[in-house]
PDB file of C-alpha atoms in Angstrom:
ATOM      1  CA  UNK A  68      15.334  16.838  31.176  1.00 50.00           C
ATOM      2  CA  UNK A  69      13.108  14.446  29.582  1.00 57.00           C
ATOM      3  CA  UNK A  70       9.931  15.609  27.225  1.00 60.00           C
ATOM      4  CA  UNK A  71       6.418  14.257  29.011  1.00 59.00           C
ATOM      5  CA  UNK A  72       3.988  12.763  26.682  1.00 62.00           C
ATOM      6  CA  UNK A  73       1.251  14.876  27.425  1.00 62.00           C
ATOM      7  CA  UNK A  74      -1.590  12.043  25.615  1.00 61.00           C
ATOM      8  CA  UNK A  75      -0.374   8.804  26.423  1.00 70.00           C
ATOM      9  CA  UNK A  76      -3.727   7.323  25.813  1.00 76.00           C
ATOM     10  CA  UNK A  77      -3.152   4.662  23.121  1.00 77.00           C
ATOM     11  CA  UNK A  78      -6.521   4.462  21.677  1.00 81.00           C
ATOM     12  CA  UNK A  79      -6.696   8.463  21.063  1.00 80.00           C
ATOM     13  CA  UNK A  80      -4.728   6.840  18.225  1.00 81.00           C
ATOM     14  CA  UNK A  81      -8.079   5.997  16.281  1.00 86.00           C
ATOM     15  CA  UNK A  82      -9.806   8.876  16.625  1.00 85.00           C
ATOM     16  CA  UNK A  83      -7.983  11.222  14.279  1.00 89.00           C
ATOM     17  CA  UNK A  84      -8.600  11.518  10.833  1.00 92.00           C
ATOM     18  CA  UNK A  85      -4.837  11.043  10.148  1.00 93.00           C
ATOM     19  CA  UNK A  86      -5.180   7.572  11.065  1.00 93.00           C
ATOM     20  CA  UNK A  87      -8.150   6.634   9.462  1.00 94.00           C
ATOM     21  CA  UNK A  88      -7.307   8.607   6.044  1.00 94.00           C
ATOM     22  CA  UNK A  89      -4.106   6.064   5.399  1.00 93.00           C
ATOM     23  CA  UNK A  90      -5.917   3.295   6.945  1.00 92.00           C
ATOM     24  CA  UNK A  91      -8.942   3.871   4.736  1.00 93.00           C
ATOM     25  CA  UNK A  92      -6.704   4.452   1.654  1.00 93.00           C
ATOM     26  CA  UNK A  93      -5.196   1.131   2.364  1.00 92.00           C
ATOM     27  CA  UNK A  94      -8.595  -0.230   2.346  1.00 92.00           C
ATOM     28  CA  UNK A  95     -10.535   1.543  -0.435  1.00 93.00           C
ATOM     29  CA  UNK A  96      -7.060   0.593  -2.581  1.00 91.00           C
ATOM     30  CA  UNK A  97      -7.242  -3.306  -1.387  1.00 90.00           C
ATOM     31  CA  UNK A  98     -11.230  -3.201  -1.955  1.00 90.00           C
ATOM     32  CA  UNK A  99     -10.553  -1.933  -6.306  1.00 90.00           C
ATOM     33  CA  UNK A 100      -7.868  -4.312  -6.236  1.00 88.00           C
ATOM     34  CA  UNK A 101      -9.786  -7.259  -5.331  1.00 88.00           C
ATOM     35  CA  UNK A 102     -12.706  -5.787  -7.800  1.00 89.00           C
ATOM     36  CA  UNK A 103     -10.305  -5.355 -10.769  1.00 87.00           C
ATOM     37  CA  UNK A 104      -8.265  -8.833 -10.523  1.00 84.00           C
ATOM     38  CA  UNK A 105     -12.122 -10.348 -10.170  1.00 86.00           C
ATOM     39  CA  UNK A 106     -13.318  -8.743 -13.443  1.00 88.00           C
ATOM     40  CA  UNK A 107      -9.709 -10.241 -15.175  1.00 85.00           C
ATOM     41  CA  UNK A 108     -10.359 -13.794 -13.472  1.00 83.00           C
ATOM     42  CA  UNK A 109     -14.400 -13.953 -12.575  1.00 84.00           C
ATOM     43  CA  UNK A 110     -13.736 -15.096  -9.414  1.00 82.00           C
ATOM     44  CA  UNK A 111     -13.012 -13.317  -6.043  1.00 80.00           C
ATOM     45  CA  UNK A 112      -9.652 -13.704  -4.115  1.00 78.00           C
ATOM     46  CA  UNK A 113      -9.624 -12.186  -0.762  1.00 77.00           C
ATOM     47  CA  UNK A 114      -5.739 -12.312  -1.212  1.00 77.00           C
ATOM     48  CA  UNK A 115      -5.683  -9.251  -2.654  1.00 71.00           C
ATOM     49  CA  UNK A 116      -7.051  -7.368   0.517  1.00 71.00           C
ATOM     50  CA  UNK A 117      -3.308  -8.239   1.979  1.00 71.00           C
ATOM     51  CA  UNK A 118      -0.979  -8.445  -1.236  1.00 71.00           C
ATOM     52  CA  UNK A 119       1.408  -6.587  -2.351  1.00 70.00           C
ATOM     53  CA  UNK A 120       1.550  -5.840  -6.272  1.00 71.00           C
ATOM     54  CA  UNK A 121      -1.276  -5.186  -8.619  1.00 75.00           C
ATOM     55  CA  UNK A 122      -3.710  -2.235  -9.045  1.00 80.00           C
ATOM     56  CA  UNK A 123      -3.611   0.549  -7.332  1.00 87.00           C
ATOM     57  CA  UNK A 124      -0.712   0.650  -5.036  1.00 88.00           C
ATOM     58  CA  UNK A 125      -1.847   0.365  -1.560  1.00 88.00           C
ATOM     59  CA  UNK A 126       1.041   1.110   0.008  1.00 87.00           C
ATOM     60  CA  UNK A 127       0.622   4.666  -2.010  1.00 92.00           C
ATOM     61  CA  UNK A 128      -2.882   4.943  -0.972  1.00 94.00           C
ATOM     62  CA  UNK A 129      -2.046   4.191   2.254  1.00 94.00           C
ATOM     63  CA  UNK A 130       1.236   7.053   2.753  1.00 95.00           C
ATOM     64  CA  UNK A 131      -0.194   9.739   0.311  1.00 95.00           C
ATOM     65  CA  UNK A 132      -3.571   9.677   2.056  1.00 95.00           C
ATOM     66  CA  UNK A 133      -1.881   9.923   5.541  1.00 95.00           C
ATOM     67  CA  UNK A 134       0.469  13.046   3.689  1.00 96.00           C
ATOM     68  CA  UNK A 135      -2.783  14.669   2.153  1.00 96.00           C
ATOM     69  CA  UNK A 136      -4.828  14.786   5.540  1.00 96.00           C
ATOM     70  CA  UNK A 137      -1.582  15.512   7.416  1.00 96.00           C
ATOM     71  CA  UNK A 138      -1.458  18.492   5.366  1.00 96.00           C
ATOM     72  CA  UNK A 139      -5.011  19.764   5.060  1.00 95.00           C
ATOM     73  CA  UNK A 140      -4.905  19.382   8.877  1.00 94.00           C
ATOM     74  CA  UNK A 141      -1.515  20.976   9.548  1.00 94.00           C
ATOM     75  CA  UNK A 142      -0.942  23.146   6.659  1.00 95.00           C
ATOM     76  CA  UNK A 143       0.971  22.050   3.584  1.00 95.00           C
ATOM     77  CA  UNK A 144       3.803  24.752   4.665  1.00 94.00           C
ATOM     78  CA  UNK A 145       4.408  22.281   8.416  1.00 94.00           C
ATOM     79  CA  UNK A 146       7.425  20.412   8.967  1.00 95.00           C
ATOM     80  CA  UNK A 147       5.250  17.455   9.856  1.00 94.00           C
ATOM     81  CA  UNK A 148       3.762  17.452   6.504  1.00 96.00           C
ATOM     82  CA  UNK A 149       7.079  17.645   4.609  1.00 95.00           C
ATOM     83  CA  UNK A 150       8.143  14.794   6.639  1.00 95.00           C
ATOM     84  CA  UNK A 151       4.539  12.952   5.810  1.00 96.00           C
ATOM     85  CA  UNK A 152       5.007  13.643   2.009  1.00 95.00           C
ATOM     86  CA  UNK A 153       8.742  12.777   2.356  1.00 96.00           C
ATOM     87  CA  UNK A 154       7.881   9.467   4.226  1.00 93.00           C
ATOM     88  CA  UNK A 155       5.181   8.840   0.888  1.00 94.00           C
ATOM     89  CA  UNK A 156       7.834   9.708  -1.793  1.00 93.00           C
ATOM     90  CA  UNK A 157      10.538   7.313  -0.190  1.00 92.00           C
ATOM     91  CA  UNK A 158       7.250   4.647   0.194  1.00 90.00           C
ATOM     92  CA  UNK A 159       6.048   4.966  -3.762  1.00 87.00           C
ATOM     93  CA  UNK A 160       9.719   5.093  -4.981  1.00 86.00           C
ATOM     94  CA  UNK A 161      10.975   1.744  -3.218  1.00 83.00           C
ATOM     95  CA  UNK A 162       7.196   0.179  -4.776  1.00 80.00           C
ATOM     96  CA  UNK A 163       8.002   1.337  -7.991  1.00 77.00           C
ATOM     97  CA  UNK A 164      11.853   0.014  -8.122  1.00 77.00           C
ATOM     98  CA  UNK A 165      13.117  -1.878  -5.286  1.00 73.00           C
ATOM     99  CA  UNK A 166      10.285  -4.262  -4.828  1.00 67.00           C
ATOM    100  CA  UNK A 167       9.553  -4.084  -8.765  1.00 67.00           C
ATOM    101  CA  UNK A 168      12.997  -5.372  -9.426  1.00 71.00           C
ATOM    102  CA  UNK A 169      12.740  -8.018  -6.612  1.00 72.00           C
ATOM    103  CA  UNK A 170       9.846  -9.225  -8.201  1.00 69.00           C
ATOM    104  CA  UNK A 171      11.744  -9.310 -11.593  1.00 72.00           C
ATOM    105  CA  UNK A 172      14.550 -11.312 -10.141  1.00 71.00           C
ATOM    106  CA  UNK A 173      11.910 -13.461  -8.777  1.00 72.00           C
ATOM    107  CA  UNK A 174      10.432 -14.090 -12.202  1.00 74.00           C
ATOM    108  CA  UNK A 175      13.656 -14.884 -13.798  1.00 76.00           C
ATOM    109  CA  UNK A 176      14.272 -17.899 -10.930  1.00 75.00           C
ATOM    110  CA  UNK A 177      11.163 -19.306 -11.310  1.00 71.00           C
ATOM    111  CA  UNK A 178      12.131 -19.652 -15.004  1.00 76.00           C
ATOM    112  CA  UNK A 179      15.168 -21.615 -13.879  1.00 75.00           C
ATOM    113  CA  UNK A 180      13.265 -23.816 -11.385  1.00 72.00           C
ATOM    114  CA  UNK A 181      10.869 -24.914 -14.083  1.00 73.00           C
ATOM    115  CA  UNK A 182      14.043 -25.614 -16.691  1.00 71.00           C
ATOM    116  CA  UNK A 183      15.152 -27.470 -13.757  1.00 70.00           C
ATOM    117  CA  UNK A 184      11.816 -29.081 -12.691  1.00 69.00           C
ATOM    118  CA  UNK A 185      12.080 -29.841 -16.748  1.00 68.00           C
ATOM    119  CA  UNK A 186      14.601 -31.865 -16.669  1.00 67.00           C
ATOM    120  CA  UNK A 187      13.121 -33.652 -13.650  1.00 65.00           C
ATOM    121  CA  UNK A 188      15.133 -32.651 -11.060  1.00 62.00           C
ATOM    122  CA  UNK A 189      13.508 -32.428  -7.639  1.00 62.00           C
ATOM    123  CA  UNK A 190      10.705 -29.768  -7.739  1.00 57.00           C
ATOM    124  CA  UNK A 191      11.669 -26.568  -5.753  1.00 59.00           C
ATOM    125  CA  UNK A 192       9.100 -24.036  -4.263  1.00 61.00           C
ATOM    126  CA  UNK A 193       8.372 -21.056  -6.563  1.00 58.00           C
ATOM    127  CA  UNK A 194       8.926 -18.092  -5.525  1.00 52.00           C
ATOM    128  CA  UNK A 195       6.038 -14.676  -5.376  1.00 56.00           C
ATOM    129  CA  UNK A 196       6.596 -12.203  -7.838  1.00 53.00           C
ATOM    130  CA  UNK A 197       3.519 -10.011  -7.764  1.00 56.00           C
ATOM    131  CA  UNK A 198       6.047  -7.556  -5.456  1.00 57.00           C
ATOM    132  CA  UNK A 199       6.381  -4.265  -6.704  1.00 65.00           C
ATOM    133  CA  UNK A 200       4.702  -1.812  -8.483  1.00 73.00           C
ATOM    134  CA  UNK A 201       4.435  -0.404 -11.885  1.00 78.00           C
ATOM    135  CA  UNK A 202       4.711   3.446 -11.821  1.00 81.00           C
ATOM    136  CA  UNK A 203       1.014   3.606 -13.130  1.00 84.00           C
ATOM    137  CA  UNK A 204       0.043   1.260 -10.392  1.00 85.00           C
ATOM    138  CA  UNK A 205       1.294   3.900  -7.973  1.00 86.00           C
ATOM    139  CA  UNK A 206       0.065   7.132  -9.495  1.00 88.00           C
ATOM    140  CA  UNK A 207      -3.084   5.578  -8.803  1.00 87.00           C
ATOM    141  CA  UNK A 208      -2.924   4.146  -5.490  1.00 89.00           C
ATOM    142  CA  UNK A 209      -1.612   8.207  -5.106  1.00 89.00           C
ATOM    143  CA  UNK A 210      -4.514   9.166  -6.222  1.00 92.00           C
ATOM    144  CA  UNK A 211      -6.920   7.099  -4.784  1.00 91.00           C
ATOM    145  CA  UNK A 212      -5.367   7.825  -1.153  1.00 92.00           C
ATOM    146  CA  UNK A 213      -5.396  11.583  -1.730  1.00 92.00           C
ATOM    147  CA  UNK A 214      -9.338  11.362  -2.857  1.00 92.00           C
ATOM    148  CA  UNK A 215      -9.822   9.022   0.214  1.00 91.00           C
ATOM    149  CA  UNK A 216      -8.084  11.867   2.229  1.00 93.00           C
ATOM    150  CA  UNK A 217      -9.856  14.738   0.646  1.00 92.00           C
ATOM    151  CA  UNK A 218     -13.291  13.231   1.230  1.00 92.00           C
ATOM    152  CA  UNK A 219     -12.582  11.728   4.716  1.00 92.00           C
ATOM    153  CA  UNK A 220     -10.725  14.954   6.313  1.00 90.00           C
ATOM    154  CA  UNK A 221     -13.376  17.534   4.456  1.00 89.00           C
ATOM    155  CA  UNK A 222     -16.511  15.405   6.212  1.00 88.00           C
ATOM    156  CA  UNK A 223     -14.161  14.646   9.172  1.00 86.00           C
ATOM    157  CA  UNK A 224     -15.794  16.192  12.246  1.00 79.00           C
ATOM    158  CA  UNK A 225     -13.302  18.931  13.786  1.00 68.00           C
TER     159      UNK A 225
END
């Protein structure tokens, strides 16, 4: 026999603080990283609200504050929070060293398009390599989605 979805109401979606504590962290994360790459440059780039790379780690902000309110919702002893904190684990590692690497790689062929370009070949489209993450990048995007979460789900009317 098939299970019956006993809330199918699509918008009940928004009005948890599960939601809103990842979505927030992605936020509040996308919001310092815009602030910090405008102190470097001294000018805004509203790039950095969508970007991947840089300082903190949104992604991280964005799974470790969904794992934290999970968690101080559920109890940090649930399965659902062991799969939330699994789901963040799997997210930071792959920012720290699958996308970091791609970004590497990416680096290193841009090198060889500008030898190339050098030697005036026809010019080739560079290729993004502001990818990954460093590991300090995502300790604090970790952090700053786990504060996000703390403050959000402790205010968060129950």
């Amino acid at each position: 026999m098939m299970a019956v979805i006993a809330h199918y109401d699509f918008w009940n979606l928004f009005t948890h603080v599960w939601f809103w504590s990842g979505c927030g962290g992605w936020i509040v994360a996308s919001i310092i990283k815009m602030l910090l790459a405008a102190r470097k440059t001294h000018t805004f780039d509203f790039v950095y609200l969508v970007s991947t790379g840089g300082m903190p780690s949104s992604h991280s902000a964005t799974v470790s504050g969904l794992a934290a309110s999970i968690g101080y919702t559920e109890g940090f002893g649930s399965p659902l929070t062991t799969l939330a904190v699994a789901f963040a684990i799997l997210t930071m590692f792959d920012a720290a060293t699958v996308r970091r690497a791609a970004g590497e790689h990416a680096r290193i062929l841009n090198a060889i398009l500008r030898d190339i370009k050098d030697l005036k070949f026809k010019p080739v489209v560079r290729l993004r390599e502001l990818l990954g993450h460093t590991r300090t990048e995502v300790f604090w995007g970790m952090v700053t989605g786990v504060a996000w979460a703390t403050a959000l789900t402790h205010f968060w009317p129950t």
